[in-house]
Amino acid sequence: MTGVGNNSVTHAVIGEEEEGQRLDNFLIRRCKGVPKSHIYRILRSGEVRVNSGRVDATYRLCTGDNVRIPPIRIAERPQNEVDEAAKERVDLPIIYEDEAMLVIDKPEGIAVHGGSGVSFGVIEALRRQRPQAKFLELAHRLDRETSGVLLVGKKRLALTALHDMFREHGAGADKRYLVLVKGRWMNTTQHVKLPLYKYLTEGGERRVSVNPEGKASHTIFRLLARWPDMSLLEAQLKTGRTHQIRVHLAHLGFPILGDEKYGDFALNKNLKRDGLKRMALHAWRMAFRHPLTATPVEYIAPLPDSFGSYILTVNRKKDPEFKSENLEEILSRK
């Protein structure tokens, strides 16, 4: 989303994470510092549009909706501070780039876009670092705590093709993650099909749970290594639900190490003392067809040191009970 501003209309394309939110709640969360009375006034007046049409404040947003937000005055950090933060603090390694898209190795701890208390994210940083770029838009999203492969469209045609690909719920892209979990995972391959339901806590935070009323979700987990008290898995997404991997694993009793929303909170404190200071979830590989040429492509984000060094530390203390044939190749990729 382009930043909400004082002097211009902005547009937000709704992603999977925002799906299901009421329009008024979405605007309140995005427009920090704007009185609720003003939010409801621009809703009643029809200045806010969804897909070019007027909708009620209670409208539930859908993935792909285009929300028009009129110029509004908001309380925010001075723009020069945001500019400097975007230029100086965000290191965005580029895995691949052509005229259609950017493939970024997103660091953990950085949001993909600003909002909900975050002044800037990957997309804002890219726009500040590349002022000559005419078009830069996120093709999909990663959680703030997750690192790895992130696609950005550089042309509208390419972005539309990538959006269509992700809407195919796994058929258009092969997305694989590396994840460390608590416990001894035994099955070499396990299909998990558990419906996921999104809701908001009393404090307004987004959460997901396994619930029969939720949306169909499918993850394939493959065992890469197992130690007495933790396991390394590859997770292949066949659907793209919010927090899908995190909730599936937590529900099965194998929470992700370092997960501050669905994990083992007491264990996480000990992990920080032992050197794991992040959530152990990394989007390491994505294969799909190029959005303009349809040529098969594959991009890999090597396991970051913040993740890989902890595995090496564990390995030095105790040999794994099990390890896959491709484990060393995965851990050694640079």
CSV table of C-alpha atoms in Angstrom, one decimal:
chain,number,residue,atom,x,y,z
A,1,MET,CA,0.0,0.0,0.0
A,2,THR,CA,1.1,3.5,-0.8
A,3,GLY,CA,1.4,5.5,2.4
A,4,VAL,CA,-1.8,7.4,3.5
A,5,GLY,CA,-1.1,11.1,3.0
A,6,ASN,CA,-2.5,14.5,3.5
A,7,ASN,CA,-2.6,15.6,-0.2
A,8,SER,CA,-3.4,12.7,-2.4
A,9,VAL,CA,-5.6,9.7,-2.8
A,10,THR,CA,-4.0,6.4,-2.0
A,11,HIS,CA,-5.0,2.8,-2.8
A,12,ALA,CA,-4.6,-0.4,-0.9
A,13,VAL,CA,-4.7,-3.9,-2.5
A,14,ILE,CA,-6.0,-6.3,0.1
A,15,GLY,CA,-3.8,-9.3,0.8
A,16,GLU,CA,-4.5,-12.6,2.5
A,17,GLU,CA,-3.7,-11.2,5.9
A,18,GLU,CA,-6.4,-8.5,5.7
A,19,GLU,CA,-9.1,-10.7,4.2
A,20,GLY,CA,-12.2,-10.9,6.4
A,21,GLN,CA,-11.6,-7.6,8.2
A,22,ARG,CA,-14.4,-5.1,8.3
A,23,LEU,CA,-13.7,-2.0,6.2
A,24,ASP,CA,-14.0,0.4,9.2
A,25,ASN,CA,-11.6,-1.7,11.3
A,26,PHE,CA,-9.1,-1.9,8.4
A,27,LEU,CA,-9.1,1.9,8.1
A,28,ILE,CA,-8.8,2.5,11.8
A,29,ARG,CA,-5.7,0.2,12.0
A,30,ARG,CA,-4.1,1.7,8.8
A,31,CYS,CA,-4.8,5.4,9.5
A,32,LYS,CA,-3.1,5.7,12.9
A,33,GLY,CA,-3.7,9.1,14.5
A,34,VAL,CA,-7.0,9.8,12.6
A,35,PRO,CA,-10.0,10.2,14.9
A,36,LYS,CA,-12.6,7.4,14.5
A,37,SER,CA,-15.3,10.1,13.9
A,38,HIS,CA,-13.4,11.2,10.8
A,39,ILE,CA,-13.0,7.6,9.6
A,40,TYR,CA,-16.8,7.1,9.8
A,41,ARG,CA,-17.4,10.5,8.2
A,42,ILE,CA,-15.4,9.7,5.0
A,43,LEU,CA,-17.1,6.2,5.0
A,44,ARG,CA,-20.6,7.8,5.1
A,45,SER,CA,-19.8,10.4,2.5
A,46,GLY,CA,-18.6,7.7,0.0
A,47,GLU,CA,-15.1,9.0,-0.3
A,48,VAL,CA,-13.8,5.6,0.6
A,49,ARG,CA,-14.4,3.2,-2.3
A,50,VAL,CA,-13.9,-0.6,-2.7
A,51,ASN,CA,-13.3,-1.7,-6.3
A,52,SER,CA,-14.6,1.7,-7.4
A,53,GLY,CA,-17.9,1.3,-5.6
A,54,ARG,CA,-19.5,2.6,-2.4
A,55,VAL,CA,-19.7,0.0,0.4
A,56,ASP,CA,-20.9,0.0,4.0
A,57,ALA,CA,-18.5,0.3,6.9
A,58,THR,CA,-19.3,-3.3,7.9
A,59,TYR,CA,-18.2,-4.6,4.5
A,60,ARG,CA,-15.8,-7.6,4.9
A,61,LEU,CA,-12.7,-7.2,2.7
A,62,CYS,CA,-11.7,-9.9,0.3
A,63,THR,CA,-8.2,-10.7,-1.1
A,64,GLY,CA,-7.6,-8.6,-4.2
A,65,ASP,CA,-10.0,-5.8,-3.2
A,66,ASN,CA,-8.8,-2.3,-4.2
A,67,VAL,CA,-9.6,0.2,-1.4
A,68,ARG,CA,-9.5,3.9,-2.4
A,69,ILE,CA,-8.6,6.2,0.6
A,70,PRO,CA,-9.1,9.9,0.2
A,71,PRO,CA,-6.5,12.5,1.4
A,72,ILE,CA,-6.6,12.6,5.2
A,73,ARG,CA,-4.4,14.2,7.8
A,74,ILE,CA,-2.7,11.7,10.1
A,75,ALA,CA,-0.2,11.9,12.9
A,76,GLU,CA,3.0,10.3,11.7
A,77,ARG,CA,6.7,10.4,12.0
A,78,PRO,CA,8.3,13.2,10.0
A,79,GLN,CA,8.8,12.0,6.4
A,80,ASN,CA,12.5,12.7,6.5
A,81,GLU,CA,12.8,10.3,9.4
A,82,VAL,CA,11.0,7.6,7.5
A,83,ASP,CA,13.1,8.3,4.4
A,84,GLU,CA,16.3,7.9,6.4
A,85,ALA,CA,15.1,4.7,8.1
A,86,ALA,CA,14.2,3.2,4.8
A,87,LYS,CA,17.6,4.2,3.2
A,88,GLU,CA,19.8,3.2,6.1
A,89,ARG,CA,18.3,0.5,8.2
A,90,VAL,CA,16.9,-1.9,5.6
A,91,ASP,CA,19.4,-4.1,3.8
A,92,LEU,CA,17.4,-5.9,1.0
A,93,PRO,CA,19.6,-8.6,-0.7
A,94,ILE,CA,18.4,-9.1,-4.3
A,95,ILE,CA,18.3,-12.7,-5.4
A,96,TYR,CA,17.1,-11.9,-9.0
A,97,GLU,CA,15.9,-8.9,-11.0
A,98,ASP,CA,14.6,-8.3,-14.5
A,99,GLU,CA,12.2,-5.9,-16.2
A,100,ALA,CA,9.2,-7.7,-14.7
A,101,MET,CA,10.0,-8.4,-11.0
A,102,LEU,CA,12.4,-8.4,-8.1
A,103,VAL,CA,13.1,-11.4,-6.0
A,104,ILE,CA,14.3,-10.3,-2.5
A,105,ASP,CA,15.7,-12.3,0.4
A,106,LYS,CA,13.7,-10.5,3.1
A,107,PRO,CA,15.4,-10.3,6.5
A,108,GLU,CA,13.5,-11.4,9.5
A,109,GLY,CA,12.1,-8.7,11.8
A,110,ILE,CA,11.1,-6.4,8.9
A,111,ALA,CA,7.5,-5.9,7.8
A,112,VAL,CA,6.7,-6.2,4.1
A,113,HIS,CA,4.7,-2.9,4.3
A,114,GLY,CA,4.1,-0.1,6.7
A,115,GLY,CA,0.9,0.1,8.9
A,116,SER,CA,-0.3,-1.2,12.3
A,117,GLY,CA,2.3,0.8,14.1
A,118,VAL,CA,5.1,0.2,11.6
A,119,SER,CA,6.3,3.4,9.8
A,120,PHE,CA,7.8,1.6,6.9
A,121,GLY,CA,8.5,-1.9,5.5
A,122,VAL,CA,10.1,-3.6,2.5
A,123,ILE,CA,8.0,-1.9,-0.1
A,124,GLU,CA,8.4,1.6,1.3
A,125,ALA,CA,12.2,1.0,1.6
A,126,LEU,CA,12.4,-0.1,-2.0
A,127,ARG,CA,10.5,3.0,-3.2
A,128,ARG,CA,12.8,5.3,-1.2
A,129,GLN,CA,15.9,3.5,-2.4
A,130,ARG,CA,14.7,3.4,-6.0
A,131,PRO,CA,13.1,6.8,-6.6
A,132,GLN,CA,13.4,6.3,-10.4
A,133,ALA,CA,11.2,3.2,-10.3
A,134,LYS,CA,7.8,3.9,-11.8
A,135,PHE,CA,6.1,0.8,-10.4
A,136,LEU,CA,6.9,-1.4,-7.3
A,137,GLU,CA,4.2,-3.5,-5.7
A,138,LEU,CA,4.2,-6.6,-3.4
A,139,ALA,CA,3.2,-9.8,-5.2
A,140,HIS,CA,2.5,-11.6,-1.9
A,141,ARG,CA,3.4,-11.3,1.8
A,142,LEU,CA,5.5,-12.8,4.5
A,143,ASP,CA,5.1,-12.4,8.2
A,144,ARG,CA,7.3,-9.8,9.8
A,145,GLU,CA,9.1,-12.6,11.8
A,146,THR,CA,9.7,-14.7,8.7
A,147,SER,CA,12.7,-14.4,6.4
A,148,GLY,CA,13.2,-15.5,2.8
A,149,VAL,CA,12.0,-15.3,-0.8
A,150,LEU,CA,9.7,-12.3,-1.4
A,151,LEU,CA,8.4,-11.3,-4.9
A,152,VAL,CA,7.9,-7.7,-6.0
A,153,GLY,CA,6.3,-6.7,-9.3
A,154,LYS,CA,7.9,-4.0,-11.4
A,155,LYS,CA,5.2,-3.9,-14.0
A,156,ARG,CA,1.4,-4.0,-13.6
A,157,LEU,CA,1.1,-6.9,-16.1
A,158,ALA,CA,3.6,-8.9,-14.2
A,159,LEU,CA,2.0,-8.2,-10.8
A,160,THR,CA,-1.4,-9.2,-12.1
A,161,ALA,CA,0.1,-12.5,-13.4
A,162,LEU,CA,1.8,-13.1,-10.0
A,163,HIS,CA,-1.4,-12.4,-8.1
A,164,ASP,CA,-3.3,-14.8,-10.3
A,165,MET,CA,-0.6,-17.4,-9.7
A,166,PHE,CA,-0.9,-17.1,-5.9
A,167,ARG,CA,-4.7,-17.2,-6.1
A,168,GLU,CA,-4.4,-20.7,-7.5
A,169,HIS,CA,-3.8,-21.9,-3.9
A,170,GLY,CA,-0.6,-23.7,-4.5
A,171,ALA,CA,-1.1,-24.9,-8.1
A,172,GLY,CA,0.7,-21.9,-9.5
A,173,ALA,CA,3.7,-21.8,-7.2
A,174,ASP,CA,5.8,-24.3,-5.3
A,175,LYS,CA,6.6,-22.5,-2.0
A,176,ARG,CA,8.8,-24.3,0.5
A,177,TYR,CA,9.9,-23.2,4.0
A,178,LEU,CA,12.5,-24.4,6.5
A,179,VAL,CA,11.2,-24.6,10.1
A,180,LEU,CA,12.6,-25.7,13.4
A,181,VAL,CA,10.0,-27.1,15.8
A,182,LYS,CA,9.8,-28.3,19.4
A,183,GLY,CA,9.6,-32.1,19.8
A,184,ARG,CA,10.5,-35.3,17.9
A,185,TRP,CA,8.7,-35.3,14.6
A,186,MET,CA,8.5,-38.9,13.4
A,187,ASN,CA,6.9,-39.1,10.0
A,188,THR,CA,9.2,-38.5,7.0
A,189,THR,CA,6.3,-37.0,5.0
A,190,GLN,CA,3.0,-35.8,6.5
A,191,HIS,CA,0.0,-34.1,4.8
A,192,VAL,CA,-1.8,-31.8,7.2
A,193,LYS,CA,-5.3,-30.7,6.2
A,194,LEU,CA,-6.8,-28.6,8.9
A,195,PRO,CA,-9.3,-25.7,8.3
A,196,LEU,CA,-8.1,-22.3,9.5
A,197,TYR,CA,-10.3,-19.5,11.0
A,198,LYS,CA,-9.2,-15.9,11.4
A,199,TYR,CA,-10.3,-13.7,14.2
A,200,LEU,CA,-9.3,-10.6,16.2
A,201,THR,CA,-8.4,-10.6,19.8
A,202,GLU,CA,-10.0,-8.1,22.2
A,203,GLY,CA,-6.8,-6.0,21.8
A,204,GLY,CA,-7.3,-6.0,18.0
A,205,GLU,CA,-4.5,-8.4,17.1
A,206,ARG,CA,-5.0,-10.8,14.3
A,207,ARG,CA,-5.0,-14.5,15.2
A,208,VAL,CA,-5.8,-17.8,13.5
A,209,SER,CA,-7.0,-21.1,14.9
A,210,VAL,CA,-7.9,-24.5,13.7
A,211,ASN,CA,-11.7,-24.5,13.4
A,212,PRO,CA,-14.3,-26.5,11.4
A,213,GLU,CA,-15.8,-23.1,10.3
A,214,GLY,CA,-12.4,-22.0,8.8
A,215,LYS,CA,-11.1,-22.2,5.3
A,216,ALA,CA,-9.6,-25.4,3.9
A,217,SER,CA,-5.8,-25.5,4.3
A,218,HIS,CA,-3.2,-28.0,3.3
A,219,THR,CA,0.5,-28.2,4.2
A,220,ILE,CA,3.0,-31.0,3.4
A,221,PHE,CA,5.7,-31.4,6.0
A,222,ARG,CA,8.9,-33.4,5.3
A,223,LEU,CA,11.4,-34.4,8.0
A,224,LEU,CA,15.0,-33.1,7.4
A,225,ALA,CA,16.6,-33.8,10.8
A,226,ARG,CA,15.5,-34.8,14.3
A,227,TRP,CA,17.3,-34.3,17.6
A,228,PRO,CA,16.0,-35.5,21.0
A,229,ASP,CA,14.0,-32.3,21.7
A,230,MET,CA,13.6,-30.6,18.3
A,231,SER,CA,13.1,-31.3,14.6
A,232,LEU,CA,14.0,-29.5,11.3
A,233,LEU,CA,11.2,-29.7,8.7
A,234,GLU,CA,10.5,-28.6,5.2
A,235,ALA,CA,7.0,-27.2,4.8
A,236,GLN,CA,5.4,-27.0,1.4
A,237,LEU,CA,2.3,-24.8,1.1
A,238,LYS,CA,-0.5,-26.2,-1.0
A,239,THR,CA,-2.8,-23.3,0.2
A,240,GLY,CA,-1.8,-19.8,1.3
A,241,ARG,CA,-3.7,-19.0,4.5
A,242,THR,CA,-2.6,-16.5,7.1
A,243,HIS,CA,-0.1,-18.0,9.6
A,244,GLN,CA,-0.8,-21.4,8.0
A,245,ILE,CA,2.4,-23.2,8.9
A,246,ARG,CA,2.6,-21.7,12.4
A,247,VAL,CA,-0.9,-22.7,13.4
A,248,HIS,CA,-0.8,-26.2,11.8
A,249,LEU,CA,2.3,-27.0,13.7
A,250,ALA,CA,1.2,-25.5,17.0
A,251,HIS,CA,-2.1,-27.4,16.8
A,252,LEU,CA,-0.2,-30.7,16.3
A,253,GLY,CA,1.9,-30.0,19.4
A,254,PHE,CA,5.1,-29.0,17.5
A,255,PRO,CA,5.2,-25.2,17.9
A,256,ILE,CA,7.9,-23.3,15.9
A,257,LEU,CA,10.9,-22.3,18.0
A,258,GLY,CA,10.8,-18.6,18.7
A,259,ASP,CA,7.2,-18.1,17.7
A,260,GLU,CA,5.9,-15.3,19.9
A,261,LYS,CA,2.2,-15.8,18.9
A,262,TYR,CA,1.6,-19.5,18.8
A,263,GLY,CA,4.8,-20.9,20.3
A,264,ASP,CA,6.0,-22.2,23.7
A,265,PHE,CA,6.6,-18.9,25.5
A,266,ALA,CA,8.7,-20.3,28.4
A,267,LEU,CA,10.9,-22.3,25.9
A,268,ASN,CA,11.4,-19.2,23.8
A,269,LYS,CA,13.0,-17.3,26.7
A,270,ASN,CA,15.5,-20.1,27.1
A,271,LEU,CA,16.2,-20.2,23.3
A,272,LYS,CA,17.1,-16.5,23.3
A,273,ARG,CA,19.7,-17.2,26.0
A,274,ASP,CA,21.0,-20.1,23.9
A,275,GLY,CA,21.4,-17.9,20.8
A,276,LEU,CA,18.1,-18.3,18.9
A,277,LYS,CA,16.7,-14.7,18.9
A,278,ARG,CA,14.1,-15.1,16.1
A,279,MET,CA,11.3,-17.3,14.9
A,280,ALA,CA,12.8,-20.3,13.1
A,281,LEU,CA,10.7,-20.0,9.9
A,282,HIS,CA,12.4,-19.2,6.6
A,283,ALA,CA,10.9,-19.1,3.1
A,284,TRP,CA,13.9,-20.8,1.4
A,285,ARG,CA,12.6,-21.9,-2.0
A,286,MET,CA,10.0,-20.9,-4.6
A,287,ALA,CA,9.5,-22.3,-8.1
A,288,PHE,CA,6.9,-21.0,-10.6
A,289,ARG,CA,6.5,-19.8,-14.1
A,290,HIS,CA,7.9,-16.4,-15.0
A,291,PRO,CA,4.9,-13.9,-15.1
A,292,LEU,CA,5.7,-12.6,-18.6
A,293,THR,CA,7.6,-15.4,-20.4
A,294,ALA,CA,6.0,-18.5,-18.6
A,295,THR,CA,9.5,-20.0,-18.4
A,296,PRO,CA,9.9,-22.2,-15.3
A,297,VAL,CA,12.1,-20.5,-12.7
A,298,GLU,CA,13.3,-21.3,-9.2
A,299,TYR,CA,14.8,-19.0,-6.6
A,300,ILE,CA,16.5,-19.9,-3.3
A,301,ALA,CA,17.2,-17.8,-0.2
A,302,PRO,CA,20.0,-19.5,1.7
A,303,LEU,CA,19.4,-20.2,5.4
A,304,PRO,CA,20.4,-17.0,7.3
A,305,ASP,CA,23.1,-17.1,9.9
A,306,SER,CA,20.5,-16.2,12.6
A,307,PHE,CA,18.9,-19.5,11.9
A,308,GLY,CA,21.6,-21.8,10.6
A,309,SER,CA,24.1,-21.0,13.4
A,310,TYR,CA,21.7,-22.3,16.0
A,311,ILE,CA,21.3,-25.6,14.1
A,312,LEU,CA,25.1,-25.9,14.0
A,313,THR,CA,25.3,-25.3,17.8
A,314,VAL,CA,22.8,-28.0,18.4
A,315,ASN,CA,24.6,-30.4,16.1
A,316,ARG,CA,27.9,-29.8,18.0
A,317,LYS,CA,26.2,-30.8,21.2
A,318,LYS,CA,24.5,-33.9,20.0
A,319,ASP,CA,24.3,-35.8,16.6
A,320,PRO,CA,20.9,-35.9,15.0
A,321,GLU,CA,18.8,-39.1,15.5
A,322,PHE,CA,17.8,-38.7,11.8
A,323,LYS,CA,18.9,-36.6,8.9
A,324,SER,CA,17.8,-36.6,5.3
A,325,GLU,CA,20.1,-37.1,2.3
A,326,ASN,CA,19.9,-33.5,1.2
A,327,LEU,CA,20.3,-31.9,4.7
A,328,GLU,CA,24.0,-30.9,4.2
A,329,GLU,CA,23.2,-29.4,0.8
A,330,ILE,CA,20.4,-27.3,2.3
A,331,LEU,CA,22.5,-26.1,5.3
A,332,SER,CA,25.6,-25.3,3.2
A,333,ARG,CA,23.9,-23.2,0.4
A,334,LYS,CA,25.2,-19.7,0.2
